[in-house]
XYZ file of N, CA and C in Angstrom:
531
model
N -63.000 20.319 38.885
C -62.266 19.971 37.675
C -61.046 19.136 38.075
N -60.843 18.047 37.386
C -59.716 17.184 37.727
C -58.431 17.696 37.072
N -57.332 17.234 37.608
C -56.024 17.621 37.054
C -55.832 17.090 35.635
N -56.488 16.008 35.319
C -56.336 15.413 33.987
C -56.853 16.316 32.880
N -57.809 17.161 33.196
C -58.368 18.052 32.176
C -57.372 19.115 31.739
N -56.390 19.413 32.587
C -55.426 20.468 32.265
C -54.055 19.931 31.851
N -53.902 18.633 31.820
C -52.602 18.100 31.419
C -52.442 18.217 29.913
N -51.268 18.537 29.530
C -50.978 18.655 28.098
C -50.126 17.462 27.685
N -50.436 16.977 26.537
C -49.639 15.880 25.985
C -48.399 16.472 25.320
N -47.250 16.034 25.785
C -45.999 16.499 25.189
C -45.557 15.482 24.145
N -45.306 15.945 22.965
C -44.844 15.001 21.940
C -43.483 14.431 22.326
N -43.280 13.198 21.973
C -41.981 12.582 22.257
C -41.050 12.812 21.065
N -39.784 12.739 21.360
C -38.778 12.916 20.308
C -37.732 11.842 20.493
N -37.474 11.103 19.449
C -36.508 10.017 19.494
C -35.170 10.532 18.987
N -34.263 10.851 19.912
C -32.979 11.452 19.537
C -32.128 10.521 18.677
N -32.207 9.237 18.907
C -31.375 8.312 18.129
C -31.917 8.080 16.717
N -33.171 8.453 16.479
C -33.788 8.281 15.159
C -34.787 9.420 14.938
N -34.290 10.651 14.788
C -35.183 11.819 14.763
C -36.199 11.822 13.623
N -35.915 11.163 12.532
C -36.848 11.132 11.402
C -37.655 9.831 11.348
N -37.506 9.018 12.393
C -38.216 7.738 12.495
C -37.991 6.866 11.261
N -36.744 6.841 10.817
C -36.402 6.063 9.626
C -36.429 4.563 9.889
N -36.106 4.166 11.117
C -36.035 2.738 11.429
C -37.333 2.017 11.049
N -38.459 2.651 11.328
C -39.751 2.025 11.029
C -40.016 1.899 9.535
N -39.264 2.606 8.723
C -39.455 2.562 7.278
C -38.545 1.536 6.604
N -37.645 0.937 7.372
C -36.712 -0.044 6.820
C -37.384 -1.404 6.691
N -36.938 -2.163 5.691
C -37.401 -3.545 5.559
C -36.776 -4.369 6.686
N -37.264 -5.588 6.879
C -36.684 -6.471 7.899
C -35.203 -6.703 7.627
N -34.860 -6.920 6.352
C -33.454 -7.143 6.001
C -32.615 -5.913 6.339
N -33.107 -4.729 6.025
C -32.367 -3.497 6.313
C -32.239 -3.272 7.817
N -33.264 -3.642 8.584
C -33.177 -3.530 10.041
C -32.125 -4.489 10.590
N -32.058 -5.696 10.022
C -31.048 -6.661 10.439
C -29.650 -6.138 10.112
N -29.492 -5.564 8.919
C -28.210 -4.981 8.523
C -27.836 -3.862 9.493
N -28.791 -3.019 9.837
C -28.518 -1.913 10.756
C -28.084 -2.435 12.126
N -28.787 -3.448 12.659
C -28.417 -4.014 13.964
C -27.013 -4.606 13.916
N -26.721 -5.356 12.859
C -25.389 -5.969 12.730
C -24.308 -4.906 12.635
N -24.550 -3.883 11.823
C -23.571 -2.801 11.672
C -23.403 -2.050 12.987
N -24.503 -1.772 13.674
C -24.439 -1.064 14.956
C -23.628 -1.868 15.973
N -23.941 -3.155 16.103
C -23.227 -4.002 17.062
C -21.744 -4.051 16.745
N -21.404 -4.252 15.470
C -19.997 -4.280 15.059
C -19.316 -2.955 15.369
N -19.956 -1.857 15.011
C -19.342 -0.537 15.197
C -19.082 -0.243 16.666
N -20.009 -0.609 17.523
C -19.848 -0.311 18.947
C -18.860 -1.255 19.633
N -18.897 -2.546 19.287
C -18.060 -3.510 20.005
C -16.678 -3.712 19.396
N -16.551 -3.606 18.088
C -15.276 -3.875 17.420
C -14.619 -2.620 16.864
N -15.395 -1.847 16.144
C -14.841 -0.681 15.457
C -14.385 0.398 16.432
N -15.217 0.706 17.418
C -14.894 1.768 18.369
C -13.534 1.550 19.049
N -13.263 0.381 19.637
C -11.952 0.201 20.279
C -10.785 0.309 19.292
N -10.961 -0.241 18.091
C -9.894 -0.162 17.087
C -9.617 1.262 16.658
N -10.664 2.034 16.492
C -10.505 3.427 16.074
C -9.895 4.263 17.188
N -10.274 3.989 18.427
C -9.667 4.719 19.547
C -8.158 4.511 19.553
N -7.729 3.263 19.325
C -6.291 2.980 19.285
C -5.631 3.630 18.072
N -6.257 3.535 16.918
C -5.682 4.137 15.706
C -5.540 5.649 15.880
N -6.559 6.293 16.418
C -6.480 7.743 16.627
C -5.447 8.099 17.687
N -5.387 7.309 18.747
C -4.415 7.569 19.810
C -2.987 7.510 19.264
N -2.739 6.591 18.349
C -1.392 6.426 17.787
C -1.231 7.131 16.443
N -2.253 7.876 16.030
C -2.223 8.672 14.802
C -1.831 7.849 13.577
N -2.501 6.712 13.415
C -2.242 5.905 12.226
C -3.552 5.380 11.647
N -3.480 4.966 10.397
C -4.613 4.335 9.726
C -4.443 2.838 9.898
N -5.349 2.210 10.601
C -5.257 0.786 10.894
C -5.927 -0.015 9.779
N -5.118 -0.635 8.941
C -5.664 -1.417 7.818
C -6.491 -2.598 8.298
N -6.217 -3.068 9.514
C -7.000 -4.176 10.053
C -8.475 -3.795 10.192
N -8.751 -2.516 10.439
C -10.144 -2.068 10.520
C -10.840 -2.281 9.178
N -10.135 -2.020 8.084
C -10.713 -2.267 6.757
C -10.957 -3.766 6.554
N -10.042 -4.594 7.053
C -10.244 -6.048 6.945
C -11.474 -6.478 7.759
N -11.632 -5.886 8.947
C -12.808 -6.207 9.763
C -14.093 -5.792 9.041
N -14.069 -4.617 8.424
C -15.239 -4.170 7.657
C -15.524 -5.148 6.520
N -14.458 -5.611 5.868
C -14.617 -6.575 4.785
C -15.201 -7.891 5.259
N -14.739 -8.379 6.410
C -15.246 -9.641 6.950
C -16.747 -9.567 7.218
N -17.224 -8.404 7.631
C -18.650 -8.240 7.921
C -19.457 -7.899 6.673
N -18.778 -7.673 5.545
C -19.478 -7.366 4.298
C -19.843 -5.907 4.142
N -19.104 -5.010 4.796
C -19.416 -3.585 4.744
C -18.769 -2.858 3.573
N -17.938 -3.526 2.799
C -17.252 -2.883 1.671
C -17.879 -3.344 0.359
N -18.230 -2.385 -0.483
C -18.869 -2.721 -1.757
C -20.254 -3.314 -1.574
N -20.963 -2.844 -0.566
C -22.251 -3.409 -0.153
C -23.245 -3.563 -1.300
N -23.309 -2.602 -2.206
C -24.342 -2.622 -3.251
C -23.946 -3.429 -4.486
N -22.729 -3.927 -4.515
C -22.241 -4.675 -5.681
C -22.673 -6.134 -5.578
N -23.131 -6.682 -6.697
C -23.526 -8.096 -6.778
C -22.298 -8.939 -7.107
N -22.079 -9.993 -6.348
C -21.001 -10.930 -6.636
C -19.632 -10.431 -6.214
N -18.609 -11.177 -6.574
C -17.209 -10.825 -6.320
C -16.916 -10.667 -4.822
N -17.643 -11.392 -3.977
C -17.439 -11.298 -2.537
C -18.180 -10.151 -1.884
N -19.058 -9.488 -2.642
C -19.820 -8.346 -2.124
C -21.232 -8.800 -1.750
N -21.880 -8.022 -0.893
C -23.174 -8.417 -0.330
C -24.352 -8.266 -1.286
N -24.288 -7.339 -2.238
C -25.395 -7.135 -3.169
C -26.654 -6.606 -2.505
N -26.493 -5.711 -1.541
C -27.639 -5.145 -0.820
C -28.103 -3.839 -1.451
N -29.171 -3.289 -0.918
C -29.757 -2.054 -1.443
C -28.931 -0.825 -1.050
N -29.192 0.261 -1.736
C -28.558 1.536 -1.385
C -28.999 1.994 -0.003
N -30.214 1.661 0.391
C -30.684 2.005 1.740
C -29.857 1.250 2.781
N -29.586 -0.029 2.535
C -28.746 -0.807 3.452
C -27.363 -0.173 3.560
N -26.818 0.241 2.425
C -25.525 0.938 2.440
C -25.615 2.204 3.290
N -26.710 2.937 3.160
C -26.898 4.164 3.929
C -26.955 3.924 5.426
N -27.653 2.867 5.859
C -27.722 2.614 7.302
C -26.376 2.135 7.834
N -25.628 1.403 7.022
C -24.275 1.005 7.425
C -23.400 2.245 7.576
N -23.446 3.124 6.580
C -22.643 4.353 6.634
C -23.008 5.187 7.857
N -24.274 5.261 8.195
C -24.725 6.013 9.379
C -24.113 5.433 10.648
N -24.098 4.118 10.763
C -23.550 3.474 11.962
C -22.038 3.669 12.064
N -21.324 3.554 10.936
C -19.874 3.776 10.951
C -19.583 5.241 11.257
N -20.324 6.148 10.649
C -20.147 7.591 10.869
C -20.363 7.961 12.326
N -21.277 7.279 13.002
C -21.535 7.563 14.416
C -20.304 7.282 15.271
N -19.420 6.417 14.789
C -18.198 6.086 15.517
C -17.025 6.930 15.038
N -16.849 7.046 13.709
C -15.697 7.796 13.204
C -15.912 8.201 11.748
N -15.790 9.478 11.494
C -15.993 10.013 10.147
C -14.880 9.589 9.190
N -13.662 9.488 9.691
C -12.531 9.126 8.837
C -12.667 7.730 8.250
N -13.026 6.763 9.086
C -13.182 5.400 8.585
C -14.466 5.242 7.779
N -15.490 6.054 8.053
C -16.674 6.047 7.188
C -16.286 6.567 5.811
N -15.432 7.586 5.788
C -14.954 8.107 4.511
C -14.143 7.043 3.774
N -13.281 6.341 4.494
C -12.487 5.272 3.869
C -13.401 4.187 3.311
N -14.436 3.826 4.064
C -15.398 2.823 3.603
C -16.112 3.310 2.341
N -16.508 4.579 2.329
C -17.226 5.137 1.177
C -16.336 5.257 -0.049
N -15.091 5.705 0.146
C -14.154 5.789 -0.979
C -13.939 4.394 -1.553
N -13.691 3.421 -0.680
C -13.471 2.046 -1.127
C -14.678 1.538 -1.931
N -15.868 1.743 -1.381
C -17.080 1.186 -1.984
C -17.536 1.935 -3.228
N -17.539 3.263 -3.153
C -18.156 4.069 -4.212
C -17.183 4.599 -5.255
N -16.027 5.053 -4.835
C -15.092 5.674 -5.777
C -14.065 4.701 -6.342
N -13.883 3.558 -5.681
C -12.917 2.568 -6.170
C -13.642 1.339 -6.734
N -14.452 0.702 -5.915
C -15.073 -0.556 -6.331
C -16.171 -0.374 -7.380
N -17.027 0.605 -7.184
C -18.141 0.770 -8.131
C -17.660 1.021 -9.568
N -16.686 1.916 -9.802
C -16.233 2.096 -11.192
C -15.632 0.819 -11.796
N -14.927 0.039 -10.977
C -14.385 -1.224 -11.489
C -15.541 -2.148 -11.865
N -16.545 -2.231 -10.992
C -17.706 -3.090 -11.252
C -18.495 -2.604 -12.469
N -18.689 -1.298 -12.588
C -19.524 -0.749 -13.664
C -18.800 -0.682 -15.006
N -17.498 -0.431 -14.997
C -16.788 -0.144 -16.254
C -15.584 -1.045 -16.522
N -15.182 -1.843 -15.547
C -13.998 -2.674 -15.718
C -14.264 -3.909 -16.553
N -13.190 -4.511 -17.014
C -13.301 -5.785 -17.723
C -13.592 -6.878 -16.698
N -14.034 -8.014 -17.164
C -14.283 -9.134 -16.250
C -12.996 -9.525 -15.527
N -11.875 -9.483 -16.238
C -10.587 -9.816 -15.613
C -10.257 -8.831 -14.488
N -10.502 -7.548 -14.705
C -10.255 -6.547 -13.659
C -11.181 -6.766 -12.464
N -12.442 -7.058 -12.735
C -13.402 -7.305 -11.652
C -12.949 -8.486 -10.805
N -12.567 -9.583 -11.466
C -12.152 -10.788 -10.749
C -10.850 -10.577 -9.986
N -9.974 -9.752 -10.536
C -8.683 -9.509 -9.894
C -8.811 -8.595 -8.673
N -9.581 -7.523 -8.789
C -9.581 -6.495 -7.745
C -10.763 -6.545 -6.780
N -11.959 -6.794 -7.264
C -13.134 -6.657 -6.395
C -13.130 -7.580 -5.176
N -12.790 -8.862 -5.297
C -12.789 -9.699 -4.091
C -11.802 -9.207 -3.022
N -10.639 -8.745 -3.447
C -9.645 -8.276 -2.469
C -10.016 -6.915 -1.888
N -10.688 -6.078 -2.673
C -11.197 -4.813 -2.143
C -12.365 -5.082 -1.197
N -13.226 -6.044 -1.537
C -14.384 -6.379 -0.695
C -13.955 -6.956 0.646
N -12.867 -7.707 0.654
C -12.392 -8.318 1.900
C -11.586 -7.348 2.754
N -11.197 -6.220 2.173
C -10.353 -5.274 2.894
C -8.869 -5.594 2.776
N -8.538 -6.668 2.038
C -7.120 -6.985 1.821
C -6.450 -5.856 1.047
N -7.143 -5.351 0.023
C -6.680 -4.172 -0.711
C -7.448 -2.957 -0.201
N -6.759 -1.839 -0.112
C -7.409 -0.574 0.236
C -7.213 0.364 -0.946
N -8.324 0.763 -1.553
C -8.277 1.652 -2.708
C -8.162 3.105 -2.289
N -7.675 3.927 -3.195
C -7.485 5.351 -2.912
C -8.083 6.200 -4.025
N -8.230 7.478 -3.729
C -8.834 8.426 -4.657
C -8.120 9.756 -4.492
N -7.679 10.336 -5.588
C -7.024 11.642 -5.541
C -7.679 12.598 -6.515
N -8.197 13.709 -6.028
C -8.861 14.683 -6.887
C -8.254 16.069 -6.718
N -8.196 16.565 -5.502
C -7.855 17.958 -5.237
C -6.409 18.275 -5.602
N -6.242 19.346 -6.390
C -4.917 19.802 -6.815
C -4.667 21.219 -6.312
N -3.386 21.599 -6.212
C -3.043 22.928 -5.684
C -3.693 24.088 -6.442
N -3.746 24.013 -7.770
C -4.280 25.134 -8.554
C -5.704 24.905 -9.060
N -6.281 23.736 -8.779
C -7.602 23.410 -9.326
C -8.649 23.159 -8.251
N -8.215 23.008 -7.010
C -9.170 22.623 -5.978
C -9.750 21.266 -6.328
N -11.051 21.130 -6.196
C -11.720 19.863 -6.509
C -12.530 19.946 -7.801
N -12.109 20.828 -8.713
C -12.766 20.980 -10.016
C -12.071 20.070 -11.022
N -12.683 18.942 -11.394
C -12.021 18.011 -12.305
C -11.660 18.627 -13.646
N -12.437 19.593 -14.113
C -12.157 20.223 -15.400
C -10.901 21.070 -15.400
N -10.449 21.482 -14.232
C -9.250 22.319 -14.128
C -8.012 21.533 -13.719
N -8.151 20.233 -13.561
C -7.005 19.429 -13.130
C -5.910 19.425 -14.190
N -4.673 19.426 -13.726
C -3.520 19.398 -14.627
C -2.808 18.049 -14.624
N -3.067 17.215 -13.643
C -2.432 15.905 -13.583
C -2.868 15.071 -14.783
N -1.899 14.411 -15.391
C -2.163 13.598 -16.575
C -1.535 12.217 -16.412
N -2.142 11.244 -17.056
C -1.607 9.888 -17.112
C -1.216 9.609 -18.552
N -0.005 9.116 -18.736
C 0.496 8.789 -20.072
C 0.769 7.287 -20.107
N 0.211 6.607 -21.116
C 0.425 5.171 -21.236
C 1.871 4.911 -21.645
N 2.518 4.045 -20.898
C 3.897 3.640 -21.177
C 3.957 2.116 -21.091
N 5.066 1.541 -21.544
C 5.227 0.094 -21.440
C 5.066 -0.332 -19.982
N 4.182 -1.281 -19.751
C 3.997 -1.811 -18.401
C 3.036 -1.030 -17.527
N 2.404 0.018 -18.047
C 1.452 0.749 -17.208
C 1.255 2.185 -17.631
N 1.273 3.071 -16.658
C 1.037 4.496 -16.891
C 2.059 5.315 -16.122
N 2.392 6.461 -16.682
C 3.253 7.420 -15.998
C 2.370 8.611 -15.612
N 2.375 8.946 -14.333
C 1.583 10.070 -13.845
C 2.455 11.305 -13.748
N 1.899 12.446 -14.142
C 2.614 13.708 -14.031
C 1.640 14.739 -13.469
N 1.980 15.298 -12.327
C 1.122 16.282 -11.686
C 1.260 16.191 -10.179
N 0.396 16.909 -9.484
C 0.443 16.874 -8.022
C -0.968 16.931 -7.454
N -1.105 16.364 -6.291
C -2.376 16.329 -5.575
C -2.152 16.918 -4.187
N -3.221 17.474 -3.649
C -3.140 18.025 -2.297
C -3.132 16.897 -1.266
N -3.964 15.894 -1.490
C -4.016 14.726 -0.628
C -4.683 13.590 -1.371
N -4.455 12.398 -0.869
C -5.053 11.194 -1.432
C -5.915 10.583 -0.330
N -7.151 10.297 -0.644
C -8.049 9.692 0.348
C -8.074 8.192 0.132
């Protein structure tokens, strides 16, 4: 009996892509993933290491993300890429592999700031804010969690009152992302 008769085939496991998602991506999505991966490893990683070392949020990183089209990825027009949600997901995966904080900043900018402006804003608001948010010139923020409400929007006590020239805010937040 030869040794080949007793050899067992061991299944392979791809640690970098455990669900074999790469093979399910379109050519465009694969190109987006390669571009995002290259950017994250060569540009983002060194910038984030410095930002973390000095304990600051480096706005230039947001500008770099904007230059590559990583902000507001799914939005059509206004300086945004107009790509699929899957493309956004592979970009988020690549940024997350380097730093969760800046992936969160990218997601807040894209989903919680830019998308509502795109979906519900006036054309004037879209033209005023979206290009600068897409380029990273503007960095949007989001505040939800309150001392007595946690992250339950129905229990929030903070209120906005319309006044001449804008709004007056009254309340408190635990943090602003």
